[in-house]
Amino acid sequence: MGLVNDALRRVIGLLLVALGIGLEMRLRIRLTNYRRAQRGLRGRYDVTDATPILPYGPEQRANIAAAAARFGPAAQYAMTSGSTAEPKRILYPPERLARAKRMFIDAFARSFVRAPWQRQSFYLFSSLHQDDSLTSLMVAEDGLPRYLATLQAPYRLQSDPAFRTLAREYGDAALRLWVIALSNPGLLYSTNPSTLSVFLDTLQRDWSASTALIRDYVRDPAPFPLAKRLVSCGASTRLRRIAQSERPLPFFEIAPAVHTYVCWTGGYVQPFLNRLAEYLPASRYRQLPMYSMSTETPETTPYYRGDAVAFVPLAPGVLYEFLPDNAADDPALLVRPDALAIGGRYTMIVSDDYGLRRYQTDDVFACVGRVAGLPDLRFERRRSLSYSFTGEKLTGQHLSMAYERMREEMPELGFLTCVPSSPGGDVLPHYRLVGVSDAPMDLLAERCDTVLNEINSEYGAKRLSGRLGPMRGMTVTLDELVARVCGGSRDSWETQFKFLPLYCRTWESCILPA
């Protein structure tokens, strides 16, 4: 069965390569028509020179409601609450959801053209629990997926009730390990690198529990009939080796066909990328950056050039405009995409057919080059990621710099974040350095406090004057951190939670869910 499945996977892979060639030609045509298409969208969305630039708020919500009225009962919404106190409710009718799926297929199929003979099946680290995120909407299945679909994308079987039951019984890591070892995909895809990093950490930390499902399957495969859809050449040998091993195996023994892992690389995820590089070294695995896709809008599209990839603002139906970094939200200061200066930094403003009208994304991009007249963009940070108790204006960028300096002194340092704290009483307002690790957080908080005094003179002045208390360290579990800062649960953190250097609401105001 494994030989038949792998032969079919090869045929599907070659068809995807052919599709990628066609999509690459279409992309080049769209590049030549870019200016005309943007002018058309400007008129279609009634965006004039006087149209104001607005964040997500009452005006944008009213625009979204008006757009939803056009779709009637078909209107549905994706929620995003990973980095904001107020969840954003973004319109996703079926046609838009289908467009988002086509963009995903487009990006992957065109990447396959560069390596047509490698294994093209892929495993996506999507949440195994339903929530109201865009990711969950995109991977939701009505009934059992088709056989050929699960050969190319084995993760899709995880939406079946029988697989959900296995996740509840054995745990998410155990189910994922079993599916990956059975199917031996060529690519791993994780929107957030922390999801893949946590999975690999779990295998190292709790190998016995993570392999329990595989041990039961090796003893008696009869209760797992759907496994036949996943099996690949050599699966029985790999699974027996995993079941018999008392220590974690290197990943290339678990899934030897994996050659590439794809994840988001922008912003604040470098600690997780460093961790992944330990498990998936560059000498054996290719790390491919993913395009920038927020729930509100697709921000960039990948443009492959040999082994390099550029990211251009070319998503269908999106009107792109930009503001110079640190500029006021003044429409008179807007810059067209084809007029961005190489080396400049800009916040992205978008309009679309689903209610966003000159929406201020607050995402800051660096223009690092040019492709066919369009900017090659790299996400850098969130413009609005800052907090002040008394004028210190502490930003995520300040903290990222501090963490980077601390990691130079302690390379093994795990994930860190910072949360404002104002307990009241005799305790001065201060910041908490929060770690999901066994590191000595009190000592790290003292060191971080010293580094911030050097980086941010206002922070240093407020500390010296006694208006701001010293930073305090604390250790938490991942579950507690997720519950505190975004009101979520472990079941939804992979799609809803964003690891940031700073969360802009106090620890005390973060209400734990009941």
PDB file of C-alpha atoms in Angstrom, residues 98-300:
ATOM      1  CA  ALA A  98     -11.885  30.410  -1.397  1.00  0.00           C
ATOM      2  CA  ARG A  99      -9.578  33.231  -2.517  1.00  0.00           C
ATOM      3  CA  ALA A 100      -7.439  32.804   0.608  1.00  0.00           C
ATOM      4  CA  LYS A 101      -7.138  29.073  -0.123  1.00  0.00           C
ATOM      5  CA  ARG A 102      -6.149  29.797  -3.733  1.00  0.00           C
ATOM      6  CA  MET A 103      -3.412  32.150  -2.507  1.00  0.00           C
ATOM      7  CA  PHE A 104      -2.076  29.375  -0.283  1.00  0.00           C
ATOM      8  CA  ILE A 105      -2.060  26.892  -3.174  1.00  0.00           C
ATOM      9  CA  ASP A 106      -0.519  29.503  -5.484  1.00  0.00           C
ATOM     10  CA  ALA A 107       2.399  30.180  -3.134  1.00  0.00           C
ATOM     11  CA  PHE A 108       3.180  26.492  -2.667  1.00  0.00           C
ATOM     12  CA  ALA A 109       2.713  25.389  -6.278  1.00  0.00           C
ATOM     13  CA  ARG A 110       5.050  28.109  -7.546  1.00  0.00           C
ATOM     14  CA  SER A 111       7.664  27.157  -4.939  1.00  0.00           C
ATOM     15  CA  PHE A 112       7.563  23.557  -6.219  1.00  0.00           C
ATOM     16  CA  VAL A 113       8.786  24.702  -9.647  1.00  0.00           C
ATOM     17  CA  ARG A 114      12.233  25.355  -8.151  1.00  0.00           C
ATOM     18  CA  ALA A 115      12.605  21.735  -6.970  1.00  0.00           C
ATOM     19  CA  PRO A 116      10.324  19.593  -9.178  1.00  0.00           C
ATOM     20  CA  TRP A 117      11.865  16.233  -8.244  1.00  0.00           C
ATOM     21  CA  GLN A 118      11.621  16.567  -4.492  1.00  0.00           C
ATOM     22  CA  ARG A 119       8.695  15.139  -2.528  1.00  0.00           C
ATOM     23  CA  GLN A 120       5.845  17.672  -2.708  1.00  0.00           C
ATOM     24  CA  SER A 121       3.354  16.363  -0.141  1.00  0.00           C
ATOM     25  CA  PHE A 122       3.159  18.585   2.916  1.00  0.00           C
ATOM     26  CA  TYR A 123       2.036  18.541   6.530  1.00  0.00           C
ATOM     27  CA  LEU A 124       0.379  21.658   7.904  1.00  0.00           C
ATOM     28  CA  PHE A 125       0.488  22.354  11.636  1.00  0.00           C
ATOM     29  CA  SER A 126      -3.072  23.588  11.962  1.00  0.00           C
ATOM     30  CA  SER A 127      -5.006  23.577  15.192  1.00  0.00           C
ATOM     31  CA  LEU A 128      -6.564  20.233  16.081  1.00  0.00           C
ATOM     32  CA  HIS A 129      -9.379  22.073  17.869  1.00  0.00           C
ATOM     33  CA  GLN A 130     -12.056  24.209  16.245  1.00  0.00           C
ATOM     34  CA  ASP A 131     -12.015  27.940  16.948  1.00  0.00           C
ATOM     35  CA  ASP A 132     -13.079  31.104  15.145  1.00  0.00           C
ATOM     36  CA  SER A 133      -9.719  31.901  13.546  1.00  0.00           C
ATOM     37  CA  LEU A 134      -9.041  32.226   9.818  1.00  0.00           C
ATOM     38  CA  THR A 135      -6.800  29.151   9.946  1.00  0.00           C
ATOM     39  CA  SER A 136      -9.624  27.023  11.326  1.00  0.00           C
ATOM     40  CA  LEU A 137     -11.994  28.299   8.630  1.00  0.00           C
ATOM     41  CA  MET A 138      -9.471  27.418   5.922  1.00  0.00           C
ATOM     42  CA  VAL A 139      -8.822  23.842   7.097  1.00  0.00           C
ATOM     43  CA  ALA A 140     -12.410  22.972   8.064  1.00  0.00           C
ATOM     44  CA  GLU A 141     -13.726  19.902   6.232  1.00  0.00           C
ATOM     45  CA  ASP A 142     -17.274  18.800   5.451  1.00  0.00           C
ATOM     46  CA  GLY A 143     -17.036  15.056   5.828  1.00  0.00           C
ATOM     47  CA  LEU A 144     -14.100  12.755   5.157  1.00  0.00           C
ATOM     48  CA  PRO A 145     -11.561  14.318   2.752  1.00  0.00           C
ATOM     49  CA  ARG A 146     -10.976  12.628  -0.585  1.00  0.00           C
ATOM     50  CA  TYR A 147      -8.344   9.893  -0.728  1.00  0.00           C
ATOM     51  CA  LEU A 148      -6.080  11.722  -3.203  1.00  0.00           C
ATOM     52  CA  ALA A 149      -6.338  14.920  -1.163  1.00  0.00           C
ATOM     53  CA  THR A 150      -5.064  13.168   1.954  1.00  0.00           C
ATOM     54  CA  LEU A 151      -2.129  11.704   0.040  1.00  0.00           C
ATOM     55  CA  GLN A 152      -0.932  15.203  -0.848  1.00  0.00           C
ATOM     56  CA  ALA A 153      -1.999  16.811   2.444  1.00  0.00           C
ATOM     57  CA  PRO A 154      -2.140  14.108   5.162  1.00  0.00           C
ATOM     58  CA  TYR A 155      -2.986  16.630   7.884  1.00  0.00           C
ATOM     59  CA  ARG A 156      -6.488  16.936   6.387  1.00  0.00           C
ATOM     60  CA  LEU A 157      -7.488  13.586   7.880  1.00  0.00           C
ATOM     61  CA  GLN A 158      -7.050  15.140  11.321  1.00  0.00           C
ATOM     62  CA  SER A 159     -10.405  16.887  10.885  1.00  0.00           C
ATOM     63  CA  ASP A 160     -12.154  13.492  10.897  1.00  0.00           C
ATOM     64  CA  PRO A 161     -13.946  12.714  14.195  1.00  0.00           C
ATOM     65  CA  ALA A 162     -11.928   9.516  14.626  1.00  0.00           C
ATOM     66  CA  PHE A 163      -8.686  11.496  14.519  1.00  0.00           C
ATOM     67  CA  ARG A 164     -10.078  14.150  16.869  1.00  0.00           C
ATOM     68  CA  THR A 165     -10.816  11.346  19.321  1.00  0.00           C
ATOM     69  CA  LEU A 166      -7.214  10.159  19.037  1.00  0.00           C
ATOM     70  CA  ALA A 167      -5.985  13.692  19.787  1.00  0.00           C
ATOM     71  CA  ARG A 168      -8.099  13.813  22.943  1.00  0.00           C
ATOM     72  CA  GLU A 169      -6.930  10.366  24.042  1.00  0.00           C
ATOM     73  CA  TYR A 170      -3.219  10.563  23.215  1.00  0.00           C
ATOM     74  CA  GLY A 171      -2.557  14.303  22.903  1.00  0.00           C
ATOM     75  CA  ASP A 172      -1.886  16.584  19.948  1.00  0.00           C
ATOM     76  CA  ALA A 173       1.839  15.825  19.724  1.00  0.00           C
ATOM     77  CA  ALA A 174       1.232  12.068  19.623  1.00  0.00           C
ATOM     78  CA  LEU A 175      -1.317  12.358  16.813  1.00  0.00           C
ATOM     79  CA  ARG A 176       0.920  14.643  14.765  1.00  0.00           C
ATOM     80  CA  LEU A 177       3.930  12.395  15.221  1.00  0.00           C
ATOM     81  CA  TRP A 178       1.950   9.359  14.074  1.00  0.00           C
ATOM     82  CA  VAL A 179       0.564  11.114  10.981  1.00  0.00           C
ATOM     83  CA  ILE A 180       3.971  12.516  10.005  1.00  0.00           C
ATOM     84  CA  ALA A 181       5.800   9.201  10.509  1.00  0.00           C
ATOM     85  CA  LEU A 182       3.131   7.308   8.555  1.00  0.00           C
ATOM     86  CA  SER A 183       2.924   9.682   5.587  1.00  0.00           C
ATOM     87  CA  ASN A 184       6.561  10.898   5.429  1.00  0.00           C
ATOM     88  CA  PRO A 185       5.758  14.288   3.831  1.00  0.00           C
ATOM     89  CA  GLY A 186       8.251  16.444   1.959  1.00  0.00           C
ATOM     90  CA  LEU A 187       7.401  19.787   3.538  1.00  0.00           C
ATOM     91  CA  LEU A 188       6.330  20.991   6.969  1.00  0.00           C
ATOM     92  CA  TYR A 189       4.237  24.155   7.150  1.00  0.00           C
ATOM     93  CA  SER A 190       3.667  26.143  10.341  1.00  0.00           C
ATOM     94  CA  THR A 191       2.325  29.683  10.100  1.00  0.00           C
ATOM     95  CA  ASN A 192       3.819  30.472  13.490  1.00  0.00           C
ATOM     96  CA  PRO A 193       7.274  28.899  14.011  1.00  0.00           C
ATOM     97  CA  SER A 194       6.456  28.590  17.699  1.00  0.00           C
ATOM     98  CA  THR A 195       3.892  25.874  16.861  1.00  0.00           C
ATOM     99  CA  LEU A 196       6.505  23.686  15.191  1.00  0.00           C
ATOM    100  CA  SER A 197       9.076  24.520  17.867  1.00  0.00           C
ATOM    101  CA  VAL A 198       6.712  23.552  20.701  1.00  0.00           C
ATOM    102  CA  PHE A 199       5.907  20.267  18.909  1.00  0.00           C
ATOM    103  CA  LEU A 200       9.583  19.326  18.596  1.00  0.00           C
ATOM    104  CA  ASP A 201      10.250  20.435  22.176  1.00  0.00           C
ATOM    105  CA  THR A 202       7.409  18.188  23.340  1.00  0.00           C
ATOM    106  CA  LEU A 203       8.943  15.180  21.590  1.00  0.00           C
ATOM    107  CA  GLN A 204      12.216  15.815  23.386  1.00  0.00           C
ATOM    108  CA  ARG A 205      10.639  16.498  26.758  1.00  0.00           C
ATOM    109  CA  ASP A 206       8.037  13.711  26.797  1.00  0.00           C
ATOM    110  CA  TRP A 207       9.006  11.087  24.243  1.00  0.00           C
ATOM    111  CA  SER A 208       7.146   8.294  26.025  1.00  0.00           C
ATOM    112  CA  ALA A 209       3.766  10.059  25.962  1.00  0.00           C
ATOM    113  CA  SER A 210       4.349  11.390  22.431  1.00  0.00           C
ATOM    114  CA  THR A 211       4.943   7.866  21.081  1.00  0.00           C
ATOM    115  CA  ALA A 212       2.102   6.100  22.926  1.00  0.00           C
ATOM    116  CA  LEU A 213      -0.193   6.185  19.877  1.00  0.00           C
ATOM    117  CA  ILE A 214       2.542   4.747  17.647  1.00  0.00           C
ATOM    118  CA  ARG A 215       3.225   1.947  20.140  1.00  0.00           C
ATOM    119  CA  ASP A 216      -0.464   1.002  20.210  1.00  0.00           C
ATOM    120  CA  TYR A 217      -0.655   1.141  16.402  1.00  0.00           C
ATOM    121  CA  VAL A 218       2.418  -1.083  15.996  1.00  0.00           C
ATOM    122  CA  ARG A 219       0.950  -3.652  18.426  1.00  0.00           C
ATOM    123  CA  ASP A 220      -2.406  -3.735  16.625  1.00  0.00           C
ATOM    124  CA  PRO A 221      -3.160  -1.589  13.534  1.00  0.00           C
ATOM    125  CA  ALA A 222      -6.694  -3.001  13.130  1.00  0.00           C
ATOM    126  CA  PRO A 223      -8.441  -0.228  15.179  1.00  0.00           C
ATOM    127  CA  PHE A 224      -6.908   2.392  12.840  1.00  0.00           C
ATOM    128  CA  PRO A 225      -8.390   1.651   9.378  1.00  0.00           C
ATOM    129  CA  LEU A 226      -7.893   5.185   8.031  1.00  0.00           C
ATOM    130  CA  ALA A 227      -4.133   4.795   8.446  1.00  0.00           C
ATOM    131  CA  LYS A 228      -4.091   3.054   5.051  1.00  0.00           C
ATOM    132  CA  ARG A 229      -4.718   6.455   3.461  1.00  0.00           C
ATOM    133  CA  LEU A 230      -1.502   7.795   5.009  1.00  0.00           C
ATOM    134  CA  VAL A 231       0.983   4.932   4.851  1.00  0.00           C
ATOM    135  CA  SER A 232       4.161   5.449   2.811  1.00  0.00           C
ATOM    136  CA  CYS A 233       7.138   3.305   1.847  1.00  0.00           C
ATOM    137  CA  GLY A 234       9.149   2.279   4.890  1.00  0.00           C
ATOM    138  CA  ALA A 235       6.448   3.383   7.338  1.00  0.00           C
ATOM    139  CA  SER A 236       6.294   0.081   9.227  1.00  0.00           C
ATOM    140  CA  THR A 237      10.063   0.080   9.784  1.00  0.00           C
ATOM    141  CA  ARG A 238      10.075   3.714  10.956  1.00  0.00           C
ATOM    142  CA  LEU A 239       7.153   3.192  13.297  1.00  0.00           C
ATOM    143  CA  ARG A 240       8.699   0.102  14.879  1.00  0.00           C
ATOM    144  CA  ARG A 241      11.953   1.985  15.427  1.00  0.00           C
ATOM    145  CA  ILE A 242      10.059   4.859  17.064  1.00  0.00           C
ATOM    146  CA  ALA A 243       7.991   2.486  19.228  1.00  0.00           C
ATOM    147  CA  GLN A 244      11.069   0.591  20.433  1.00  0.00           C
ATOM    148  CA  SER A 245      13.260   3.625  21.118  1.00  0.00           C
ATOM    149  CA  GLU A 246      13.471   4.802  24.718  1.00  0.00           C
ATOM    150  CA  ARG A 247      15.039   8.116  23.678  1.00  0.00           C
ATOM    151  CA  PRO A 248      13.910  10.741  21.150  1.00  0.00           C
ATOM    152  CA  LEU A 249      15.018   9.995  17.598  1.00  0.00           C
ATOM    153  CA  PRO A 250      16.407  12.700  15.309  1.00  0.00           C
ATOM    154  CA  PHE A 251      13.734  14.058  13.017  1.00  0.00           C
ATOM    155  CA  PHE A 252      15.347  12.702   9.842  1.00  0.00           C
ATOM    156  CA  GLU A 253      14.699   9.179  11.161  1.00  0.00           C
ATOM    157  CA  ILE A 254      11.061   9.985  11.901  1.00  0.00           C
ATOM    158  CA  ALA A 255      10.315  11.506   8.471  1.00  0.00           C
ATOM    159  CA  PRO A 256      13.323  11.104   6.133  1.00  0.00           C
ATOM    160  CA  ALA A 257      11.596  12.694   3.117  1.00  0.00           C
ATOM    161  CA  VAL A 258      11.183  16.118   4.767  1.00  0.00           C
ATOM    162  CA  HIS A 259      13.446  18.571   2.956  1.00  0.00           C
ATOM    163  CA  THR A 260      11.805  21.962   3.638  1.00  0.00           C
ATOM    164  CA  TYR A 261       9.953  23.683   6.447  1.00  0.00           C
ATOM    165  CA  VAL A 262       7.905  26.808   5.810  1.00  0.00           C
ATOM    166  CA  CYS A 263       6.989  29.374   8.459  1.00  0.00           C
ATOM    167  CA  TRP A 264       6.655  33.061   9.205  1.00  0.00           C
ATOM    168  CA  THR A 265      10.041  34.710   9.751  1.00  0.00           C
ATOM    169  CA  GLY A 266       9.089  38.358  10.278  1.00  0.00           C
ATOM    170  CA  GLY A 267       9.000  40.417  13.420  1.00  0.00           C
ATOM    171  CA  TYR A 268       9.644  38.833  16.788  1.00  0.00           C
ATOM    172  CA  VAL A 269       9.993  35.113  16.087  1.00  0.00           C
ATOM    173  CA  GLN A 270      13.782  34.792  15.899  1.00  0.00           C
ATOM    174  CA  PRO A 271      14.091  32.816  19.179  1.00  0.00           C
ATOM    175  CA  PHE A 272      11.841  30.126  17.732  1.00  0.00           C
ATOM    176  CA  LEU A 273      13.688  30.122  14.402  1.00  0.00           C
ATOM    177  CA  ASN A 274      16.928  29.595  16.318  1.00  0.00           C
ATOM    178  CA  ARG A 275      15.363  26.695  18.182  1.00  0.00           C
ATOM    179  CA  LEU A 276      14.096  25.134  14.942  1.00  0.00           C
ATOM    180  CA  ALA A 277      17.570  25.404  13.433  1.00  0.00           C
ATOM    181  CA  GLU A 278      18.786  23.085  16.208  1.00  0.00           C
ATOM    182  CA  TYR A 279      16.202  20.421  15.359  1.00  0.00           C
ATOM    183  CA  LEU A 280      16.175  21.030  11.582  1.00  0.00           C
ATOM    184  CA  PRO A 281      19.736  22.119  10.680  1.00  0.00           C
ATOM    185  CA  ALA A 282      20.391  24.111   7.525  1.00  0.00           C
ATOM    186  CA  SER A 283      22.780  21.412   6.301  1.00  0.00           C
ATOM    187  CA  ARG A 284      19.824  19.065   5.802  1.00  0.00           C
ATOM    188  CA  TYR A 285      16.684  21.231   5.674  1.00  0.00           C
ATOM    189  CA  ARG A 286      15.703  24.318   3.699  1.00  0.00           C
ATOM    190  CA  GLN A 287      13.845  27.035   5.597  1.00  0.00           C
ATOM    191  CA  LEU A 288      11.405  28.846   3.287  1.00  0.00           C
ATOM    192  CA  PRO A 289       9.818  32.105   4.541  1.00  0.00           C
ATOM    193  CA  MET A 290       6.060  32.353   4.102  1.00  0.00           C
ATOM    194  CA  TYR A 291       4.218  35.327   2.672  1.00  0.00           C
ATOM    195  CA  SER A 292       2.749  37.890   5.049  1.00  0.00           C
ATOM    196  CA  MET A 293      -0.883  37.031   5.691  1.00  0.00           C
ATOM    197  CA  SER A 294      -2.847  38.683   8.483  1.00  0.00           C
ATOM    198  CA  THR A 295      -6.490  37.925   9.184  1.00  0.00           C
ATOM    199  CA  GLU A 296      -7.376  41.428   7.995  1.00  0.00           C
ATOM    200  CA  THR A 297      -5.678  41.079   4.605  1.00  0.00           C
ATOM    201  CA  PRO A 298      -2.967  39.282   2.626  1.00  0.00           C
ATOM    202  CA  GLU A 299      -0.097  41.752   2.881  1.00  0.00           C
ATOM    203  CA  THR A 300       2.501  40.270   0.532  1.00  0.00           C
TER     204      THR A 300
END
